Structures are given as structure tokens and as C-alpha cells.
Amino acid sequence: MAIALALSLGAAIALGLSRFSYGLLLPTMRADLGWSYLLAGAMNTWNAFGYFLGALATPLLMRRFGVWRMLVLAAVLSGLLMLAASVLTATTALYAQRVCAGMASALLFIAGGVLAARLGSQQGTRAGLFIGLYYGGTGFGIALSALLVPATLAWAQAYGAAHAWQWAWAVLGAACLLAALVMARPARAIGEAAPHAGAPQRFALKDFAFGLAGYFMFGVGYIGYMTFVIALLRQQGMSGAMVTVFYTLLGLAVVASSRIWARLLDKYKGGQALAILNALLGAATIVPALSASAPLAFISGLVFGAVFLSAVASTTAMVRHNLPPSAWTAGITAFTTVFALGQIVGPTIVGWISDGPAGLERGLIASAIALFIGAALAARQKALG
């Protein structure tokens, strides 16, 4: 269990600290730099493009460096790239930083997923729990971001910093490097996989067509919520302190999700788990778009947090259920690639819609529709014989 928790810091860095912290920084950066919602959303689009490139490069780099070494190297690189954002102000330079950070996140996230699947295979009946724990680690990163970012922004503003958000990037980068240090030894303890006899089995895209399509729509839909929900809540009048509580609770719900959905991931071998989770996410996403009620917003955040990373974990579980270990890296990489493509499309579309007369509410409705479509597609994915 201790090794699984330490490994979960990889997901905390790759997504919680490196990506989802941006939702907290978006309002401040947008106001300071004069961005439209389209430009603000493009920050996550470029990050997702880097994630896509990183996903394509991961199998080759894993063969070159090994899985646990790739995990540690990518974690350190993520921290350094976060620190780099603390000295940038030009929009183009920030976009380039997000591309590089996305590449590092993909390397880190996939390597951690492979190690989590390997650890789960060593634990037999607890495989779903260990996979869920890894992805649930994103919640630690989200909760830590919720505590660090507002406090750092207030600190920077009190000192009269020209760009308070730069201080927040610096603090987040330091947190990434500390997490990488803690994670390195436990990751090495899992070890590299033993060589497989014969040629490794290929990942056949046609066998997972509906699962991949459903996961693409998940990528399109969920990222709109994680990019713009904080901006919407602030627009609706929620105080900074309440936003901190909202995002912290969302992160803690992500951590709890590993236990909530572990049996679901073990039970279903096809796309049923992804379909159920996509539908729940769609319902959670549409709530703050239809009502400015703070209690309903908190319910939305708790449900969203308790579900969205388990949707990611469900695809790793699907790969583990249906393919031999020799094909796990190829399978996880394929799902991560379509996930990245969805995230490239999502923020730009939602940002463009949000710049229109209907505002951020219409953007989140579009995200919810994408998630419902993803649920319908994933439901058609059958387990392999």
C-alpha cells in the first residue's frame, strides 16, 4: 500500500499540479494578460498537444530508459518546466512552456500507469484498488494546488508583485520536485518487467474502437469543466475562500474515488465502467451551468472529483483485463493518445463558445453533451474473448 501511495505522486505531478492547477490561475492570468476565454482555453489546448506528442514518444523512450527511470526523469522535468513558467510573461512563450509540460506529463502519467498495472498484477484481487490509488493521486495534486495557489497569489499581491501568478508557478514547481524525490525509491522497488517470450502482442485498434471513441469524448468533455469551472464560479460571485474549499474538496473526492470505484473496475471487462462514469460526469458538469446555487456547485464538484480520474483508471483496467502484459504499454499509450486528442479539441471549443453571448454556462453545457456522447459510445465496447 505504501508503494502504491508513493507511486500516486506521479499522477499528482502529471495532472494535479502541472495541469489542473491552471484552472485556479486562469482568472488571474486572464485579467493580467488581457486574454479572451478562447486564448485562455488555448493554454490547455497547447498543453494537451504536448501531451499527445509525449504519448506517441513514450513507448520508444520506455524501451530506451526503462519504465521507472522514465517516471522519475519526467517528474523532475515537470517540476523544472513549472519553474520556467514563473519567469515568463509573453503568451507565445507560455504556450511553448505548456507544450513541453504536456509532453513531460504524458511520459510521467503513462509510465506511472504501467507501473500501477504491474503492481496490481502482483496483488491479485486488489488490482482495481491499486490502479485506482495511482490515478486517485491526482486528487492530492488538486487539493495541494487549491491550498498553495490562492495563498501564494495573496502573498505575491501583498508584496506588490507585478505578476502574482508567476509566484504560484514557482511554488508549484518546487512541490513537483519534492514529490519526485519522495516517489523515486518506491518506483524503483516495483522494478522492470521480465522479458516476455516471443514477439509482443500488438494492440489492435479495431478491437477497442468504441472504447477509444468514448474515451476521446471524455477527453473533450471533462477538460472543459476543469479549465473553466473556477472562472464560472468566480463570475457567479463565489468568494476566493469558497473557491479554495470547492477545489480542495474536489481533489479529496478524487483521492476517495480509488475505493469508491475499485470493484466496478474489477467487475467490468468491457466499456461498461467508462460508460457509467462518463454519464455521471455529464450530469455533474451541467449542474453549475444551469444554476448559480453554491450548494449545488459543491455537489457538482464532489461528484466530478469522485468520478473523473476513475474514468481514466477504467481504461487501464480495460487494457489489463483484455490484453497480456506484453501489450499493456501499447494499450495504455493508445488510450492516452486519444485522450490527448480530446483534450486538444475540448478547451478551444469550450473557450470559443464561452466568448459568445451565452458565456461560460453554454460552454459547460457543450462539455456535458460531449460526456453523454462518450457514455453512449463506451457502452458499446465489448470485452475481448
Short mmCIF file of C-alpha atoms in Angstrom, two decimals:
data_model
loop_
_atom_site.label_atom_id
_atom_site.label_comp_id
_atom_site.label_asym_id
_atom_site.label_seq_id
_atom_site.Cartn_x
_atom_site.Cartn_y
_atom_site.Cartn_z
CA MET A 1 0.00 0.00 0.00
CA ALA A 2 2.83 2.42 0.84
CA ILE A 3 4.41 1.82 -2.57
CA ALA A 4 1.07 2.45 -4.31
CA LEU A 5 0.58 5.71 -2.40
CA ALA A 6 4.10 6.87 -3.24
CA LEU A 7 3.55 5.96 -6.90
CA SER A 8 0.35 8.03 -6.88
CA LEU A 9 2.53 11.14 -6.56
CA GLY A 10 3.31 10.62 -10.26
CA ALA A 11 -0.33 11.30 -11.13
CA ALA A 12 -0.34 14.18 -8.63
CA ILE A 13 2.51 15.83 -10.54
CA ALA A 14 1.39 14.98 -14.08
CA LEU A 15 -2.19 16.19 -13.72
CA GLY A 16 -2.98 17.67 -10.31
CA LEU A 17 -0.05 20.08 -10.10
CA SER A 18 1.07 20.50 -13.70
CA ARG A 19 -2.32 20.73 -15.46
CA PHE A 20 -5.32 21.25 -13.18
CA SER A 21 -3.67 23.98 -11.14
CA TYR A 22 -4.15 26.16 -14.23
CA GLY A 23 -7.89 26.37 -13.56
CA LEU A 24 -7.07 28.26 -10.36
CA LEU A 25 -4.61 30.54 -12.15
CA LEU A 26 -6.76 31.22 -15.22
CA PRO A 27 -8.82 34.14 -13.81
CA THR A 28 -5.70 35.98 -12.56
CA MET A 29 -3.65 35.32 -15.69
CA ARG A 30 -6.56 36.27 -17.98
CA ALA A 31 -7.07 39.58 -16.17
CA ASP A 32 -3.35 40.37 -16.06
CA LEU A 33 -2.56 39.42 -19.66
CA GLY A 34 -5.82 40.59 -21.27
CA TRP A 35 -6.77 37.18 -22.68
CA SER A 36 -10.15 36.18 -24.11
CA TYR A 37 -11.62 32.85 -22.97
CA LEU A 38 -10.52 31.40 -26.32
CA LEU A 39 -6.88 32.33 -25.61
CA ALA A 40 -7.16 31.18 -22.01
CA GLY A 41 -8.56 27.83 -23.14
CA ALA A 42 -5.80 27.54 -25.72
CA MET A 43 -3.29 27.28 -22.86
CA ASN A 44 -4.76 23.87 -22.06
CA THR A 45 -5.09 23.05 -25.76
CA TRP A 46 -1.34 23.52 -26.23
CA ASN A 47 -0.71 21.54 -23.07
CA ALA A 48 -2.83 18.72 -24.47
CA PHE A 49 -0.96 18.91 -27.80
CA GLY A 50 2.29 18.37 -25.89
CA TYR A 51 0.60 15.51 -24.04
CA PHE A 52 -0.29 13.98 -27.41
CA LEU A 53 3.33 14.23 -28.62
CA GLY A 54 4.57 12.76 -25.36
CA ALA A 55 2.15 9.85 -25.62
CA LEU A 56 3.45 9.00 -29.09
CA ALA A 57 7.07 9.09 -27.88
CA THR A 58 6.52 7.14 -24.66
CA PRO A 59 6.94 3.53 -25.91
CA LEU A 60 10.28 4.32 -27.56
CA LEU A 61 11.57 6.23 -24.52
CA MET A 62 10.44 3.49 -22.16
CA ARG A 63 12.40 0.93 -24.14
CA ARG A 64 15.41 3.24 -24.04
CA PHE A 65 15.36 4.24 -20.37
CA GLY A 66 13.10 1.72 -18.64
CA VAL A 67 9.74 2.47 -17.03
CA TRP A 68 10.72 3.60 -13.55
CA ARG A 69 13.62 5.73 -14.81
CA MET A 70 11.26 7.36 -17.31
CA LEU A 71 8.85 8.07 -14.47
CA VAL A 72 11.46 9.83 -12.32
CA LEU A 73 13.05 11.75 -15.21
CA ALA A 74 9.65 13.01 -16.39
CA ALA A 75 8.69 14.03 -12.83
CA VAL A 76 11.84 16.11 -12.44
CA LEU A 77 11.37 17.64 -15.89
CA SER A 78 7.78 18.58 -14.98
CA GLY A 79 9.00 20.44 -11.91
CA LEU A 80 11.65 22.32 -13.86
CA LEU A 81 9.15 23.34 -16.54
CA MET A 82 6.77 24.65 -13.88
CA LEU A 83 9.61 26.76 -12.51
CA ALA A 84 10.23 28.07 -16.03
CA ALA A 85 6.67 29.41 -16.18
CA SER A 86 7.49 31.65 -13.21
CA VAL A 87 9.76 33.86 -15.34
CA LEU A 88 7.61 34.11 -18.49
CA THR A 89 5.02 36.71 -19.49
CA ALA A 90 4.82 36.51 -23.30
CA THR A 91 1.81 34.50 -24.45
CA THR A 92 3.82 32.61 -27.08
CA ALA A 93 6.48 31.62 -24.53
CA LEU A 94 3.80 30.43 -22.10
CA TYR A 95 2.21 28.35 -24.85
CA ALA A 96 5.60 26.76 -25.60
CA GLN A 97 6.07 26.02 -21.90
CA ARG A 98 2.67 24.32 -21.78
CA VAL A 99 3.56 22.16 -24.80
CA CYS A 100 6.75 20.97 -23.10
CA ALA A 101 4.95 20.46 -19.78
CA GLY A 102 2.31 18.39 -21.57
CA MET A 103 4.97 16.14 -23.09
CA ALA A 104 6.55 15.57 -19.67
CA SER A 105 3.11 14.88 -18.15
CA ALA A 106 2.35 12.19 -20.73
CA LEU A 107 5.66 10.42 -20.17
CA LEU A 108 5.10 10.54 -16.42
CA PHE A 109 1.44 9.56 -16.47
CA ILE A 110 1.84 6.59 -18.82
CA ALA A 111 4.94 5.30 -17.03
CA GLY A 112 3.08 5.50 -13.73
CA GLY A 113 0.07 3.73 -15.22
CA VAL A 114 2.24 0.86 -16.46
CA LEU A 115 3.88 0.54 -13.04
CA ALA A 116 0.46 0.68 -11.33
CA ALA A 117 -0.83 -2.11 -13.60
CA ARG A 118 2.29 -4.13 -12.84
CA LEU A 119 1.89 -3.57 -9.11
CA GLY A 120 -1.77 -4.52 -9.38
CA SER A 121 -0.91 -7.77 -11.17
CA GLN A 122 1.37 -8.64 -8.26
CA GLN A 123 -1.50 -8.11 -5.82
CA GLY A 124 -4.13 -10.33 -7.48
CA THR A 125 -7.64 -9.48 -6.25
CA ARG A 126 -6.65 -5.94 -5.20
CA ALA A 127 -5.60 -4.88 -8.70
CA GLY A 128 -8.51 -2.47 -9.16
CA LEU A 129 -7.71 -0.75 -5.86
CA PHE A 130 -4.03 -0.27 -6.72
CA ILE A 131 -4.80 1.10 -10.18
CA GLY A 132 -7.42 3.38 -8.65
CA LEU A 133 -4.97 4.57 -5.99
CA TYR A 134 -2.48 5.60 -8.65
CA TYR A 135 -4.96 7.67 -10.65
CA GLY A 136 -6.56 8.96 -7.46
CA GLY A 137 -3.22 10.52 -6.64
CA THR A 138 -4.25 13.31 -8.99
CA GLY A 139 -6.54 14.39 -6.17
CA PHE A 140 -3.57 15.02 -3.89
CA GLY A 141 -2.20 17.36 -6.55
CA ILE A 142 -5.54 19.14 -6.99
CA ALA A 143 -6.01 19.60 -3.23
CA LEU A 144 -2.43 20.80 -2.81
CA SER A 145 -2.90 23.25 -5.70
CA ALA A 146 -6.09 24.54 -4.09
CA LEU A 147 -4.16 25.29 -0.91
CA LEU A 148 -0.96 26.62 -2.49
CA VAL A 149 -2.21 28.77 -5.36
CA PRO A 150 -4.60 31.16 -3.56
CA ALA A 151 -2.20 31.56 -0.63
CA THR A 152 0.73 32.27 -2.95
CA LEU A 153 -1.30 34.73 -5.02
CA ALA A 154 -2.27 36.62 -1.86
CA TRP A 155 1.33 36.57 -0.67
CA ALA A 156 2.61 37.88 -4.01
CA GLN A 157 -0.02 40.60 -4.16
CA ALA A 158 0.82 41.69 -0.61
CA TYR A 159 4.42 42.18 -1.73
CA GLY A 160 3.30 44.14 -4.79
CA ALA A 161 4.47 41.55 -7.36
CA ALA A 162 3.96 42.69 -10.95
CA HIS A 163 2.64 39.26 -11.94
CA ALA A 164 1.42 37.42 -8.85
CA TRP A 165 0.63 34.26 -10.82
CA GLN A 166 4.36 33.77 -11.55
CA TRP A 167 4.98 33.18 -7.86
CA ALA A 168 2.34 30.45 -7.88
CA TRP A 169 4.03 28.64 -10.78
CA ALA A 170 7.32 28.74 -8.84
CA VAL A 171 5.76 27.24 -5.71
CA LEU A 172 4.02 24.53 -7.75
CA GLY A 173 7.31 23.68 -9.47
CA ALA A 174 9.04 23.26 -6.11
CA ALA A 175 6.20 20.97 -4.97
CA CYS A 176 6.66 18.82 -8.10
CA LEU A 177 10.38 18.40 -7.45
CA LEU A 178 9.76 17.43 -3.82
CA ALA A 179 7.15 14.85 -4.88
CA ALA A 180 9.59 13.41 -7.46
CA LEU A 181 12.17 12.93 -4.72
CA VAL A 182 9.69 11.08 -2.49
CA MET A 183 8.48 8.87 -5.34
CA ALA A 184 11.82 7.76 -6.81
CA ARG A 185 12.79 4.91 -4.46
CA PRO A 186 9.33 3.23 -4.26
CA ALA A 187 9.02 3.38 -8.06
CA ARG A 188 12.34 1.64 -8.42
CA ALA A 189 11.18 -1.07 -5.99
CA ILE A 190 8.45 -2.17 -8.41
CA GLY A 191 11.18 -2.92 -10.93
CA GLU A 192 11.18 -3.54 -14.64
CA ALA A 193 9.04 -6.25 -16.22
CA ALA A 194 10.68 -9.55 -17.01
CA PRO A 195 11.28 -10.08 -20.76
CA HIS A 196 8.37 -11.81 -22.49
CA ALA A 197 8.96 -14.91 -24.56
CA GLY A 198 8.23 -14.47 -28.24
CA ALA A 199 7.06 -11.39 -30.07
CA PRO A 200 4.97 -8.94 -28.04
CA GLN A 201 1.28 -8.85 -28.87
CA ARG A 202 0.19 -5.80 -30.84
CA PHE A 203 -2.65 -3.54 -29.76
CA ALA A 204 -5.43 -3.80 -32.37
CA LEU A 205 -7.32 -0.51 -32.57
CA LYS A 206 -10.37 -2.13 -34.13
CA ASP A 207 -10.84 -4.33 -31.05
CA PHE A 208 -11.23 -1.25 -28.85
CA ALA A 209 -12.87 1.15 -31.33
CA PHE A 210 -15.88 2.08 -29.18
CA GLY A 211 -13.81 2.27 -26.01
CA LEU A 212 -11.32 4.60 -27.69
CA ALA A 213 -14.12 6.74 -29.16
CA GLY A 214 -15.82 7.01 -25.77
CA TYR A 215 -12.54 7.96 -24.16
CA PHE A 216 -11.91 10.63 -26.82
CA MET A 217 -15.25 12.24 -25.96
CA PHE A 218 -14.34 12.00 -22.28
CA GLY A 219 -11.20 14.00 -23.06
CA VAL A 220 -13.26 16.60 -24.94
CA GLY A 221 -15.83 16.96 -22.16
CA TYR A 222 -14.05 16.73 -18.84
CA ILE A 223 -11.29 19.24 -19.67
CA GLY A 224 -13.86 21.99 -20.27
CA TYR A 225 -15.05 21.64 -16.68
CA MET A 226 -11.56 21.51 -15.19
CA THR A 227 -10.44 24.52 -17.25
CA PHE A 228 -13.39 26.87 -16.77
CA VAL A 229 -15.42 25.88 -13.71
CA ILE A 230 -13.40 28.12 -11.36
CA ALA A 231 -13.82 31.08 -13.72
CA LEU A 232 -17.57 30.40 -13.83
CA LEU A 233 -17.87 30.19 -10.04
CA ARG A 234 -15.97 33.46 -9.62
CA GLN A 235 -18.19 35.03 -12.27
CA GLN A 236 -21.24 33.84 -10.32
CA GLY A 237 -19.92 35.61 -7.22
CA MET A 238 -18.28 32.83 -5.22
CA SER A 239 -15.60 34.20 -2.86
CA GLY A 240 -11.94 33.23 -3.11
CA ALA A 241 -12.12 31.32 0.19
CA MET A 242 -15.14 29.33 -1.02
CA VAL A 243 -13.38 28.54 -4.30
CA THR A 244 -10.42 27.18 -2.32
CA VAL A 245 -12.77 24.93 -0.32
CA PHE A 246 -14.55 23.84 -3.52
CA TYR A 247 -11.34 22.82 -5.29
CA THR A 248 -9.87 21.17 -2.19
CA LEU A 249 -12.99 19.05 -1.75
CA LEU A 250 -12.93 18.16 -5.45
CA GLY A 251 -9.34 16.96 -5.04
CA LEU A 252 -10.11 14.94 -1.92
CA ALA A 253 -13.03 13.34 -3.73
CA VAL A 254 -10.57 12.23 -6.44
CA VAL A 255 -8.47 10.51 -3.76
CA ALA A 256 -11.56 8.76 -2.35
CA SER A 257 -12.59 7.60 -5.83
CA SER A 258 -9.97 4.83 -5.78
CA ARG A 259 -12.03 2.97 -3.18
CA ILE A 260 -15.46 4.02 -4.43
CA TRP A 261 -15.00 2.50 -7.89
CA ALA A 262 -12.43 -0.27 -7.30
CA ARG A 263 -15.00 -3.09 -7.51
CA LEU A 264 -16.51 -1.56 -10.64
CA LEU A 265 -13.10 -1.62 -12.35
CA ASP A 266 -12.58 -5.26 -11.34
CA LYS A 267 -16.10 -6.37 -12.35
CA TYR A 268 -16.48 -5.00 -15.87
CA LYS A 269 -14.08 -6.04 -18.60
CA GLY A 270 -15.61 -4.05 -21.47
CA GLY A 271 -16.61 -0.40 -21.70
CA GLN A 272 -19.39 -0.52 -19.10
CA ALA A 273 -17.37 1.22 -16.38
CA LEU A 274 -16.30 4.03 -18.71
CA ALA A 275 -19.91 4.47 -19.86
CA ILE A 276 -21.27 4.74 -16.32
CA LEU A 277 -18.57 7.18 -15.26
CA ASN A 278 -18.97 9.36 -18.38
CA ALA A 279 -22.71 9.64 -17.72
CA LEU A 280 -22.15 10.69 -14.11
CA LEU A 281 -19.59 13.28 -15.22
CA GLY A 282 -22.02 14.71 -17.76
CA ALA A 283 -24.62 15.17 -15.03
CA ALA A 284 -22.09 16.82 -12.69
CA THR A 285 -20.81 19.14 -15.43
CA ILE A 286 -24.20 20.53 -16.41
CA VAL A 287 -25.25 21.47 -12.85
CA PRO A 288 -23.23 24.72 -12.41
CA ALA A 289 -24.22 25.75 -15.95
CA LEU A 290 -27.91 25.61 -15.04
CA SER A 291 -27.79 27.05 -11.51
CA ALA A 292 -25.68 29.58 -9.58
CA SER A 293 -26.51 27.85 -6.28
CA ALA A 294 -23.36 27.35 -4.17
CA PRO A 295 -24.60 24.09 -2.55
CA LEU A 296 -25.33 22.62 -5.98
CA ALA A 297 -21.90 23.74 -7.18
CA PHE A 298 -20.27 21.90 -4.28
CA ILE A 299 -22.28 18.77 -5.04
CA SER A 300 -21.17 19.06 -8.67
CA GLY A 301 -17.52 19.36 -7.64
CA LEU A 302 -17.71 16.41 -5.24
CA VAL A 303 -19.36 14.15 -7.83
CA PHE A 304 -16.98 15.26 -10.57
CA GLY A 305 -13.95 14.71 -8.37
CA ALA A 306 -15.19 11.31 -7.23
CA VAL A 307 -15.60 10.15 -10.83
CA PHE A 308 -13.33 11.70 -13.45
CA LEU A 309 -9.98 10.02 -12.66
CA SER A 310 -11.73 6.68 -12.25
CA ALA A 311 -12.80 7.08 -15.88
CA VAL A 312 -9.09 7.25 -16.71
CA ALA A 313 -8.40 4.25 -14.46
CA SER A 314 -11.18 2.31 -16.19
CA THR A 315 -9.24 2.30 -19.47
CA THR A 316 -6.11 0.94 -17.77
CA ALA A 317 -8.28 -1.74 -16.17
CA MET A 318 -9.80 -2.50 -19.60
CA VAL A 319 -6.34 -2.98 -21.06
CA ARG A 320 -5.27 -5.18 -18.16
CA HIS A 321 -8.43 -7.33 -18.41
CA ASN A 322 -8.21 -7.91 -22.16
CA LEU A 323 -4.51 -7.96 -23.07
CA PRO A 324 -1.37 -9.79 -21.89
CA PRO A 325 1.30 -7.77 -20.02
CA SER A 326 3.43 -7.56 -23.17
CA ALA A 327 0.75 -5.35 -24.77
CA TRP A 328 -0.05 -3.14 -21.78
CA THR A 329 2.28 -0.29 -22.74
CA ALA A 330 0.86 -0.19 -26.28
CA GLY A 331 -2.70 -0.31 -24.97
CA ILE A 332 -2.28 2.38 -22.33
CA THR A 333 -0.45 4.54 -24.86
CA ALA A 334 -3.29 4.21 -27.41
CA PHE A 335 -5.89 5.27 -24.85
CA THR A 336 -3.68 8.11 -23.63
CA THR A 337 -3.23 9.32 -27.22
CA VAL A 338 -6.97 9.60 -27.95
CA PHE A 339 -7.41 11.17 -24.51
CA ALA A 340 -4.85 13.81 -25.50
CA LEU A 341 -6.59 14.43 -28.83
CA GLY A 342 -9.86 15.02 -27.00
CA GLN A 343 -8.16 17.47 -24.67
CA ILE A 344 -6.72 19.34 -27.65
CA VAL A 345 -10.21 19.88 -29.05
CA GLY A 346 -12.10 20.49 -25.80
CA PRO A 347 -10.64 23.71 -24.29
CA THR A 348 -10.61 25.62 -27.58
CA ILE A 349 -14.21 24.73 -28.42
CA VAL A 350 -15.46 25.49 -24.91
CA GLY A 351 -13.46 28.74 -24.81
CA TRP A 352 -14.84 29.81 -28.19
CA ILE A 353 -18.41 29.06 -27.07
CA SER A 354 -17.81 30.85 -23.75
CA ASP A 355 -16.72 34.03 -25.55
CA GLY A 356 -20.20 34.15 -27.13
CA PRO A 357 -23.30 35.83 -25.69
CA ALA A 358 -24.30 32.76 -23.65
CA GLY A 359 -20.98 32.80 -21.77
CA LEU A 360 -19.31 30.12 -19.69
CA GLU A 361 -22.62 28.41 -18.90
CA ARG A 362 -23.11 27.44 -22.56
CA GLY A 363 -19.51 26.20 -22.70
CA LEU A 364 -20.08 23.79 -19.81
CA ILE A 365 -23.32 22.56 -21.40
CA ALA A 366 -21.28 21.67 -24.50
CA SER A 367 -18.84 19.78 -22.28
CA ALA A 368 -21.69 17.82 -20.70
CA ILE A 369 -23.08 16.86 -24.12
CA ALA A 370 -19.65 15.52 -25.13
CA LEU A 371 -19.56 13.39 -21.98
CA PHE A 372 -23.03 11.95 -22.62
CA ILE A 373 -21.98 11.03 -26.17
CA GLY A 374 -18.88 9.38 -24.71
CA ALA A 375 -21.07 7.32 -22.39
CA ALA A 376 -23.16 6.05 -25.30
CA LEU A 377 -20.08 5.08 -27.29
CA ALA A 378 -18.28 3.36 -24.41
CA ALA A 379 -21.38 1.29 -23.61
CA ARG A 380 -20.93 -0.46 -26.97
CA GLN A 381 -17.39 -1.65 -26.16
CA LYS A 382 -17.39 -5.39 -25.55
CA ALA A 383 -14.79 -7.41 -23.69
CA LEU A 384 -12.47 -9.45 -25.90
CA GLY A 385 -12.95 -13.17 -26.00
#
